[in-house]
CSV table of N, CA, C and O and ligand atoms in Angstrom, one decimal:
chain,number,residue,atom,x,y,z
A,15,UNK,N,88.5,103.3,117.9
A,15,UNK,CA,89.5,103.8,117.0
A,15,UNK,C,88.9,105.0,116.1
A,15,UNK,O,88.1,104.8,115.2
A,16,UNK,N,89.4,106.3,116.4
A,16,UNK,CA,89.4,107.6,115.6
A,16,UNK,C,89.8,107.4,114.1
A,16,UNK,O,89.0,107.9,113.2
A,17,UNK,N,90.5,106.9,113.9
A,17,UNK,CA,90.5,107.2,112.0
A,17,UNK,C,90.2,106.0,111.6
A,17,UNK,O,90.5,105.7,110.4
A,18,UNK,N,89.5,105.0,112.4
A,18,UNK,CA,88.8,104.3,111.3
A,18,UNK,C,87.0,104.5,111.5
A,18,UNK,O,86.4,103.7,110.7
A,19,UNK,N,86.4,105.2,112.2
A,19,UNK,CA,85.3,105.4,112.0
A,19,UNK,C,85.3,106.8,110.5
A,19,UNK,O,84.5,107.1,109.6
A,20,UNK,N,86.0,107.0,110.7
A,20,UNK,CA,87.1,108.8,110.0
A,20,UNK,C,86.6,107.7,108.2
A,20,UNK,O,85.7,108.0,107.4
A,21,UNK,N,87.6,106.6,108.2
A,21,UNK,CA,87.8,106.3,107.2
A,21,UNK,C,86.5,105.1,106.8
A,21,UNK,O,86.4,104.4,105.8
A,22,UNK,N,85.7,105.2,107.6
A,22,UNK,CA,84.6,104.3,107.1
A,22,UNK,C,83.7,105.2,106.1
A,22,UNK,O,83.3,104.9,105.0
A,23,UNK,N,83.5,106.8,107.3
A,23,UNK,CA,82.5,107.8,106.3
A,23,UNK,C,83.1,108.2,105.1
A,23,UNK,O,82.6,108.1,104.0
A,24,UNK,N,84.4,108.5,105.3
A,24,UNK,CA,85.1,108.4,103.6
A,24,UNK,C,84.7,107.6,102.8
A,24,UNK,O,84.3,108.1,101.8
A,25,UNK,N,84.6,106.1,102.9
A,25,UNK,CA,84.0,105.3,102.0
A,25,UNK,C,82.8,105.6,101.8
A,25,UNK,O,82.6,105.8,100.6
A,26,UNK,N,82.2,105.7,102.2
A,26,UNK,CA,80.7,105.8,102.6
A,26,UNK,C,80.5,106.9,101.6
A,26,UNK,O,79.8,106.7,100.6
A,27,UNK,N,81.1,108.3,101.8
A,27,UNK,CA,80.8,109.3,100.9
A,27,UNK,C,81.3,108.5,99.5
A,27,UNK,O,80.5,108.2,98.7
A,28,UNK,N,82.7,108.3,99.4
A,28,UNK,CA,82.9,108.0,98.1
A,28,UNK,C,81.9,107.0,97.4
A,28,UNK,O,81.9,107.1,96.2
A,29,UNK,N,81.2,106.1,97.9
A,29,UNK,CA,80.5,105.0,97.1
A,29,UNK,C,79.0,106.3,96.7
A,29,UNK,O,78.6,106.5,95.6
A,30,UNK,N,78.8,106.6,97.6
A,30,UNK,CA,77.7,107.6,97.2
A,30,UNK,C,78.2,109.0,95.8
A,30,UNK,O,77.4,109.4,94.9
A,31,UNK,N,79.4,109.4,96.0
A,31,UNK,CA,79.7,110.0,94.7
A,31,UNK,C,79.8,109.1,93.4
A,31,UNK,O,79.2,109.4,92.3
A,32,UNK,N,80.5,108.0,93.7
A,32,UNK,CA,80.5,107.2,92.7
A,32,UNK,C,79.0,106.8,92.1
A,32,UNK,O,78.7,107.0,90.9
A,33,UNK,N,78.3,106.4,93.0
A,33,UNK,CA,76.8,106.2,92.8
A,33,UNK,C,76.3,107.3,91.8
A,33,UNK,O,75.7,106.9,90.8
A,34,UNK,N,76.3,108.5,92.0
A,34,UNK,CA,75.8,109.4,91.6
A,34,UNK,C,76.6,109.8,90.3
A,34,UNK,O,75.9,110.7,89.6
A,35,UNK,N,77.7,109.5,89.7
A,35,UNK,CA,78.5,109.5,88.4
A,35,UNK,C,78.2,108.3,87.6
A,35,UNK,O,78.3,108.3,86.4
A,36,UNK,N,77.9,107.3,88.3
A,36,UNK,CA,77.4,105.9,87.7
A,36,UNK,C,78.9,105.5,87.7
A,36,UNK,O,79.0,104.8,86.6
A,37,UNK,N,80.1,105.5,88.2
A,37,UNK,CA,81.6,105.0,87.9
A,37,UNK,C,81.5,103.9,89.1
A,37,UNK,O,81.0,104.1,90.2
A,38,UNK,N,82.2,102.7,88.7
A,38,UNK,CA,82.1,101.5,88.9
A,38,UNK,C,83.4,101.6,90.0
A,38,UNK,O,83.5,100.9,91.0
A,39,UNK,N,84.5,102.7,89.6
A,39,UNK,CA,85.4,101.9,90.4
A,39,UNK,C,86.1,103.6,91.0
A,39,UNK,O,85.7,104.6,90.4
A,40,UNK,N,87.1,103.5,92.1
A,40,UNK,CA,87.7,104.8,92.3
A,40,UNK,C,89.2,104.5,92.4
A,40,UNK,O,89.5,103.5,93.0
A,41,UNK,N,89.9,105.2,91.9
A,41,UNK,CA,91.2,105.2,91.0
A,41,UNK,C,92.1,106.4,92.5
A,41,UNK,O,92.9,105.8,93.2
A,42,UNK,N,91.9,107.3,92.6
A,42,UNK,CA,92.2,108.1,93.9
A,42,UNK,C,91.0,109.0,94.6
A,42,UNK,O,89.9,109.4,94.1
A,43,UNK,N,91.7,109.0,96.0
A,43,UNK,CA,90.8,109.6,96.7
A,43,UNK,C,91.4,110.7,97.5
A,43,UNK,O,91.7,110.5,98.6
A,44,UNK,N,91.5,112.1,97.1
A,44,UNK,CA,92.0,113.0,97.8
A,44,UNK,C,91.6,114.1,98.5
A,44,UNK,O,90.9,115.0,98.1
A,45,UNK,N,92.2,113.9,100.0
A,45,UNK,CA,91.4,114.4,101.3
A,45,UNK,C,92.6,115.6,101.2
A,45,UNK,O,93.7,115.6,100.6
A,46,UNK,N,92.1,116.4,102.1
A,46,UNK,CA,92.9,117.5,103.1
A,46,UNK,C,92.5,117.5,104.5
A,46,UNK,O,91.5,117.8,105.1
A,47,UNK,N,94.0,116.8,105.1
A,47,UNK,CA,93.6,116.5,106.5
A,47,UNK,C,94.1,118.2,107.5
A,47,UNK,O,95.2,118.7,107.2
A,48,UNK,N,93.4,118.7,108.5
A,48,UNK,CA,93.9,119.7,109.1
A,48,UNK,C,94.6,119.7,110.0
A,48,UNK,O,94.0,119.2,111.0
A,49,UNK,N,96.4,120.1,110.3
A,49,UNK,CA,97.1,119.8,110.9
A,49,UNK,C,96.2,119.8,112.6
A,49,UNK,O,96.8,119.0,113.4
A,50,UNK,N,95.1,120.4,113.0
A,50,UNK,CA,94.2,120.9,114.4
A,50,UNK,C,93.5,119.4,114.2
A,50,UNK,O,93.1,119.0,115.4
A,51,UNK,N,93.3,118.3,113.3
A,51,UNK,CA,92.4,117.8,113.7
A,51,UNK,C,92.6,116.2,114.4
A,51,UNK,O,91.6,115.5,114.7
A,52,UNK,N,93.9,116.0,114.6
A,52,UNK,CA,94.4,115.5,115.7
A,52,UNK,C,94.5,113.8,114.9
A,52,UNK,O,94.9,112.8,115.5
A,53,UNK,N,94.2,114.0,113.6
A,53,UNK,CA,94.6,112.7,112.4
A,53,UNK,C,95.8,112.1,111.9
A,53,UNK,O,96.6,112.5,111.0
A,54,UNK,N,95.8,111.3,112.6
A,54,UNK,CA,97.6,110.8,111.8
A,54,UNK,C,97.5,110.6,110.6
A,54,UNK,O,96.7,109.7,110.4
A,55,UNK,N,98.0,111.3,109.4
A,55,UNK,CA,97.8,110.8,108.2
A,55,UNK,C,98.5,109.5,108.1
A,55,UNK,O,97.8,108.6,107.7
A,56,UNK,N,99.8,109.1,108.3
A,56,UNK,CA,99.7,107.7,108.2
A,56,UNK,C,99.5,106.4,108.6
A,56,UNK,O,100.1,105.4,108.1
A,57,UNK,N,98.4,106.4,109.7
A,57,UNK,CA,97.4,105.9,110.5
A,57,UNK,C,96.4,105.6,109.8
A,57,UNK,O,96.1,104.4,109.7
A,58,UNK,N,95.7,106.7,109.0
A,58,UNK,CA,94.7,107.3,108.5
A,58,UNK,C,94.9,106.3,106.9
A,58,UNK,O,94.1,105.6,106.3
A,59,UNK,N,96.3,106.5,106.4
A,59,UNK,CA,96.7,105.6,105.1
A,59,UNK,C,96.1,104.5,105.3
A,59,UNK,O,95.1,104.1,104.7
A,60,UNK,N,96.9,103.7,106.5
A,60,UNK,CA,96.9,101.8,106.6
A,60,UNK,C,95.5,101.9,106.8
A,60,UNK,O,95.0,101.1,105.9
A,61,UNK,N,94.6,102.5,107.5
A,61,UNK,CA,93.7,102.0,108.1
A,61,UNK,C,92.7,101.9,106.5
A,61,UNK,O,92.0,101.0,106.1
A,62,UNK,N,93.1,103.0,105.7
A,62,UNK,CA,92.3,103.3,104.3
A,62,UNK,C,92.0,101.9,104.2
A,62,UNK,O,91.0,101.3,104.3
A,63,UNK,N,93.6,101.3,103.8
A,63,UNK,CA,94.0,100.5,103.0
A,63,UNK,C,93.5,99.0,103.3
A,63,UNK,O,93.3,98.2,102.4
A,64,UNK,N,93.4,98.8,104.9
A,64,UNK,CA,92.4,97.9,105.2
A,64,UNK,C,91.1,97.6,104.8
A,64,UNK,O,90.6,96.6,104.2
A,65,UNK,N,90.6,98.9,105.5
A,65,UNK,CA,89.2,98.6,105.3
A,65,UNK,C,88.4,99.0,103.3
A,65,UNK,O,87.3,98.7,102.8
A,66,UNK,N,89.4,99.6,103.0
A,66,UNK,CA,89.0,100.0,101.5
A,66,UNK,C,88.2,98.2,100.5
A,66,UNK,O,87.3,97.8,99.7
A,67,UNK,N,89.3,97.6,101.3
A,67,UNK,CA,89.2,96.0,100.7
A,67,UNK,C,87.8,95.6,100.3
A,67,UNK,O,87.2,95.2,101.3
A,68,UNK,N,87.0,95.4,99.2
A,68,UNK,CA,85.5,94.9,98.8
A,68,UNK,C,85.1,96.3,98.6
A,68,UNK,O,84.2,96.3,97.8
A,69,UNK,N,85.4,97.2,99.0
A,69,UNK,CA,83.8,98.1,98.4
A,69,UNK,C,84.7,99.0,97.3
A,69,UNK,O,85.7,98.7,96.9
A,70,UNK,N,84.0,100.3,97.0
A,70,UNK,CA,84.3,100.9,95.7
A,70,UNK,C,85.7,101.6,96.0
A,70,UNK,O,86.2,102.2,95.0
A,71,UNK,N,86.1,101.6,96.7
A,71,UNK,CA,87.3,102.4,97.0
A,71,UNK,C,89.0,101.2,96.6
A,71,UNK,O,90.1,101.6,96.2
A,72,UNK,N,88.5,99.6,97.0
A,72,UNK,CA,88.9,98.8,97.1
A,72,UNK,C,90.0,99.1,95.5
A,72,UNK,O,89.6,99.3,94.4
A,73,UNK,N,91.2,99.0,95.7
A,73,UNK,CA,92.6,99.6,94.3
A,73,UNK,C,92.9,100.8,94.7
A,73,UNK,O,94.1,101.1,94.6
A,74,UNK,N,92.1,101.7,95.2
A,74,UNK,CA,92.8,103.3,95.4
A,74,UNK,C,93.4,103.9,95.9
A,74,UNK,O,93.7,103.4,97.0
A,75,UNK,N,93.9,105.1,95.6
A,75,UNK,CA,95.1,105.0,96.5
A,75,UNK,C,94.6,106.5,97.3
A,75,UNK,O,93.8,107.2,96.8
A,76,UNK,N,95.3,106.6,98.3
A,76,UNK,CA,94.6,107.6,99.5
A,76,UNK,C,95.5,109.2,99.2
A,76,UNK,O,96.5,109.2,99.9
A,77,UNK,N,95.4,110.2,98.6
A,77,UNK,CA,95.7,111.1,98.4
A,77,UNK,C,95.6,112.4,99.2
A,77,UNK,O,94.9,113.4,99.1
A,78,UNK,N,96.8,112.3,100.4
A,78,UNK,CA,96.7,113.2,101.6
A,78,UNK,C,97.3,114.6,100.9
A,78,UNK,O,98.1,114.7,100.0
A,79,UNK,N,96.5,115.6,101.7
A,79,UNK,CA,96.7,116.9,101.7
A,79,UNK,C,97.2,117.3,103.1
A,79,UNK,O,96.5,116.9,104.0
A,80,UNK,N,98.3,118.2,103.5
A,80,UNK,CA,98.1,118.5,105.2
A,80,UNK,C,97.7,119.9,104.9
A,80,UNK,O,98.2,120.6,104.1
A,81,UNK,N,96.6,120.4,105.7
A,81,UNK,CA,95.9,121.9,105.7
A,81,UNK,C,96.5,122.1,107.2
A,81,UNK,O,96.7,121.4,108.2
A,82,UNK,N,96.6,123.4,106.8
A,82,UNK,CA,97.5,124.6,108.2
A,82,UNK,C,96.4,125.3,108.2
A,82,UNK,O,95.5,125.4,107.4
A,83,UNK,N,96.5,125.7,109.3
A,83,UNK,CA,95.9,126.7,110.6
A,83,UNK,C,95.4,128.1,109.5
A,83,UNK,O,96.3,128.8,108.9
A,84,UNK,N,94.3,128.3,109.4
A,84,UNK,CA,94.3,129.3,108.8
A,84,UNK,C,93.0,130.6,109.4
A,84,UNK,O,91.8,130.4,109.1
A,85,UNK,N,93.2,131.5,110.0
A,85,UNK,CA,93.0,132.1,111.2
A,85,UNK,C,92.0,133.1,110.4
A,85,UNK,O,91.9,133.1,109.2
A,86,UNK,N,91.3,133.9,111.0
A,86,UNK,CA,90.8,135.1,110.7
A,86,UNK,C,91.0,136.0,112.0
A,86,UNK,O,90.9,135.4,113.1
A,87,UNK,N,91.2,137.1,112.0
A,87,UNK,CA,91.6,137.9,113.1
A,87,UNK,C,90.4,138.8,113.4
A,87,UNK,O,90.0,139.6,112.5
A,88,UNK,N,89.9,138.7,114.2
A,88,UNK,CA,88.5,140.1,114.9
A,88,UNK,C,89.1,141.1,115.1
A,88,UNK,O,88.4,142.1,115.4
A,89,UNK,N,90.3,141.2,115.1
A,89,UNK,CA,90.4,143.2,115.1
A,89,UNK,C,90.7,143.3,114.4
A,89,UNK,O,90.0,144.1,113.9
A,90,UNK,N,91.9,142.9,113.5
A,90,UNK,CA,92.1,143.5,111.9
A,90,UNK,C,91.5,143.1,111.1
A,90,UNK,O,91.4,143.8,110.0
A,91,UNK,N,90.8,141.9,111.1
A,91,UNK,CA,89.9,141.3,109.5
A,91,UNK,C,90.9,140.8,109.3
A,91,UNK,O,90.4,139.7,109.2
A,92,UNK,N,92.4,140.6,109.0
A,92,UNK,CA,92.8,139.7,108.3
A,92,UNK,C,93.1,138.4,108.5
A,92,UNK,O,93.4,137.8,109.6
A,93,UNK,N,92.9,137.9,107.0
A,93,UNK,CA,93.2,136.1,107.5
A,93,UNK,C,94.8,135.8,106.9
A,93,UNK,O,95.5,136.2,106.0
A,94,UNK,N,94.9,135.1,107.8
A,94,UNK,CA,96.2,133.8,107.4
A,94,UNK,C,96.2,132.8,107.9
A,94,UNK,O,95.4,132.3,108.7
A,95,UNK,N,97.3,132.3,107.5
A,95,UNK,CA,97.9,131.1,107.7
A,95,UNK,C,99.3,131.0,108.5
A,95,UNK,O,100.5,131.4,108.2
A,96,UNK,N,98.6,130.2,109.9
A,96,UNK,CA,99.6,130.4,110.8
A,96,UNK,C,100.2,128.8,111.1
A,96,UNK,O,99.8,127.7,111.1
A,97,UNK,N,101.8,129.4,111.4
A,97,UNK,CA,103.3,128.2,111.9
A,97,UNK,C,102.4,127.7,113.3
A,97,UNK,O,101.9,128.3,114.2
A,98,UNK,N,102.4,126.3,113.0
A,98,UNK,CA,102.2,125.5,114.1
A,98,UNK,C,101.6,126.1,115.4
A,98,UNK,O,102.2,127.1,115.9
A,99,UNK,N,100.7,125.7,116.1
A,99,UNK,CA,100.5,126.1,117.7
A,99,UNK,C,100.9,127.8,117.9
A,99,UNK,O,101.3,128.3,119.0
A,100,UNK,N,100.8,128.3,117.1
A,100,UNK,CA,101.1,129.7,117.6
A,100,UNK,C,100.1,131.0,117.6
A,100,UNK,O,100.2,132.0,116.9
A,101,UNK,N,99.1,130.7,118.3
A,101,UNK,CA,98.0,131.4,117.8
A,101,UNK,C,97.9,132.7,117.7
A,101,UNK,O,96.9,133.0,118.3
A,102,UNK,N,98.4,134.0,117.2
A,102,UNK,CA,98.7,135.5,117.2
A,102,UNK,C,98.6,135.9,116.2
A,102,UNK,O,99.5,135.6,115.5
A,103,UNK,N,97.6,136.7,115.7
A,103,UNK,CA,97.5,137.7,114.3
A,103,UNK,C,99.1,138.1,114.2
A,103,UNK,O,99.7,138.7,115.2
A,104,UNK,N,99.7,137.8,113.1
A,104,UNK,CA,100.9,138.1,112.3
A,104,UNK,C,100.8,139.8,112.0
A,104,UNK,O,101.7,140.6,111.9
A,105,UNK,N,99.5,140.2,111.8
A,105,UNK,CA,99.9,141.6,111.3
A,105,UNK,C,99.4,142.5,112.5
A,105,UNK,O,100.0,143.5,112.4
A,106,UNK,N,98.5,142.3,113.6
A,106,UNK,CA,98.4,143.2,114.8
A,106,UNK,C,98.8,142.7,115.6
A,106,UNK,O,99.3,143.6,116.3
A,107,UNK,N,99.1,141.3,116.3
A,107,UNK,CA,99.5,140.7,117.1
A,107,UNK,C,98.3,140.4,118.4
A,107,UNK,O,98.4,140.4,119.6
A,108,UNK,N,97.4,140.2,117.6
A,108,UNK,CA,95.9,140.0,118.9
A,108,UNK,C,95.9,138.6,118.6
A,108,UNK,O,96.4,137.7,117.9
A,109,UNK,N,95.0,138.7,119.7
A,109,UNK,CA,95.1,136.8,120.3
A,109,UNK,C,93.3,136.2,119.6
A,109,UNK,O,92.9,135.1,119.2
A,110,UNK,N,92.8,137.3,119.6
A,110,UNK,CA,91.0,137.3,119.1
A,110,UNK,C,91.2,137.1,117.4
A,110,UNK,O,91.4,137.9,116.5
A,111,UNK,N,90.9,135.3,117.5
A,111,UNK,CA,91.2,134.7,116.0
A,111,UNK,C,89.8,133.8,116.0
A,111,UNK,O,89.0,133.6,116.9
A,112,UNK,N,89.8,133.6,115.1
A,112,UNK,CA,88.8,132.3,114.7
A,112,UNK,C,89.2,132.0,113.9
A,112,UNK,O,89.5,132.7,112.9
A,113,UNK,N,89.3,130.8,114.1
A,113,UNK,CA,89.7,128.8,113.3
A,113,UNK,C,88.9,129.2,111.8
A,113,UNK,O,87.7,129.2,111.9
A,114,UNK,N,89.3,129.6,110.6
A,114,UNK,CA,88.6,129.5,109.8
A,114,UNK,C,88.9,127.9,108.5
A,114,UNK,O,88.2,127.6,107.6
A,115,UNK,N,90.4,127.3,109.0
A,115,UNK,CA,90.1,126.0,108.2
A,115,UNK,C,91.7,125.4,109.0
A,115,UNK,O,92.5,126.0,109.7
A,116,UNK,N,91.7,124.1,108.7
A,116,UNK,CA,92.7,123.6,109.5
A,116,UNK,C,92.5,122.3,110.8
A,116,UNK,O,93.1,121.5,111.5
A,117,UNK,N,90.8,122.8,110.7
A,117,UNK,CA,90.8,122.1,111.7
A,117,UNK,C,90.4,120.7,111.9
A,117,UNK,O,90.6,119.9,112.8
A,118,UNK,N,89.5,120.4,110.5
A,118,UNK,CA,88.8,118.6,110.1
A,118,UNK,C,89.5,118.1,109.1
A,118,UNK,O,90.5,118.7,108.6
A,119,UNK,N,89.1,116.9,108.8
A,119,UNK,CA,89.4,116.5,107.5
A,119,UNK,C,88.0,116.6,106.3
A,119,UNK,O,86.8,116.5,106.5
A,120,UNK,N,88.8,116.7,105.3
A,120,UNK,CA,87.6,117.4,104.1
A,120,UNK,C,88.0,116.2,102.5
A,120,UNK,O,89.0,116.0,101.9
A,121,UNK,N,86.8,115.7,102.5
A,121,UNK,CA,87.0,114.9,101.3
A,121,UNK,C,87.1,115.9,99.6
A,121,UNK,O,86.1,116.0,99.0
A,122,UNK,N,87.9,116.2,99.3
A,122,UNK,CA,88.5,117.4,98.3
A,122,UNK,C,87.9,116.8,96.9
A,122,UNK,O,87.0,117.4,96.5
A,123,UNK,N,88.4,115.7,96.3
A,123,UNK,CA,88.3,114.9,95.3
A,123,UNK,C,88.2,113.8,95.0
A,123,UNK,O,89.0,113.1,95.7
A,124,UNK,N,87.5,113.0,94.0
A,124,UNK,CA,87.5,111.3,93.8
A,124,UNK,C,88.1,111.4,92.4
A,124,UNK,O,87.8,112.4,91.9
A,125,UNK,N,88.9,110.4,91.6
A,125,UNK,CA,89.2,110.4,90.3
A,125,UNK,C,88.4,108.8,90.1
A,125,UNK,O,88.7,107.9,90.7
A,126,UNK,N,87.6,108.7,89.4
A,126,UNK,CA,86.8,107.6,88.8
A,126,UNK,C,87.0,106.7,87.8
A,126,UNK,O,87.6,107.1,86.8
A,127,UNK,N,86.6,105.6,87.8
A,127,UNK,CA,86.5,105.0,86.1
A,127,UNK,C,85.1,104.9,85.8
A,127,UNK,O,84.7,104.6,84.7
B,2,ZN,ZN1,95.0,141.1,113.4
């Protein structure tokens, strides 16, 4: 199972943040998942909510972000933010992009006690 090895390292990081603030407990946990990275966010929720059970995460609540496609273009330099599966520089219309975010999930923030 993909989002629960996903949601183990989440824990894992968060007990180590926590560790390092000296905070006993985590109140929310908010990720940005990238529409490219093939995560069901509400897959990704239940499975939290399972395995969260006993360790520092255990009360929290799972704080999804959905992150879009956001491109950089090799012939014009510009970046954006591209509509679903359509991979084409919006302002020259070249196909030569690079993935500059959109595409993992990124642990963003913890709110602590
Ligand atoms: Zn371009």
């Amino acid at each position: 199972m993909h989002e629960m090895s996903i949601v183990q390292a989440l824990v894992e990081q968060c007990e180590k943040i926590a560790e390092q603030n000296k905070a006993n407990k985590i109140n929310r946990v908010d990720v940005k998942i990238g529409i490219l990275s093939g995560i069901e966010a509400h897959f990704l929720e239940s499975c939290f909510d399972m395995f969260k059970e006993g360790t520092i995460c255990d009360g929290a609540k799972l704080n999804m972000q959905i992150q879009k496609v956001v491109v950089l273009c090799k012939e014009c330099n510009e970046q954006s933010e591209l509509s679903e599966h359509y991979f084409i520089c919006p302002k020259c219309k070249s196909e030569n992009l690079e993935v500059k975010d959109g595409e993992d999930m990124m642990l963003m923030q913890v709110e602590m006690e």
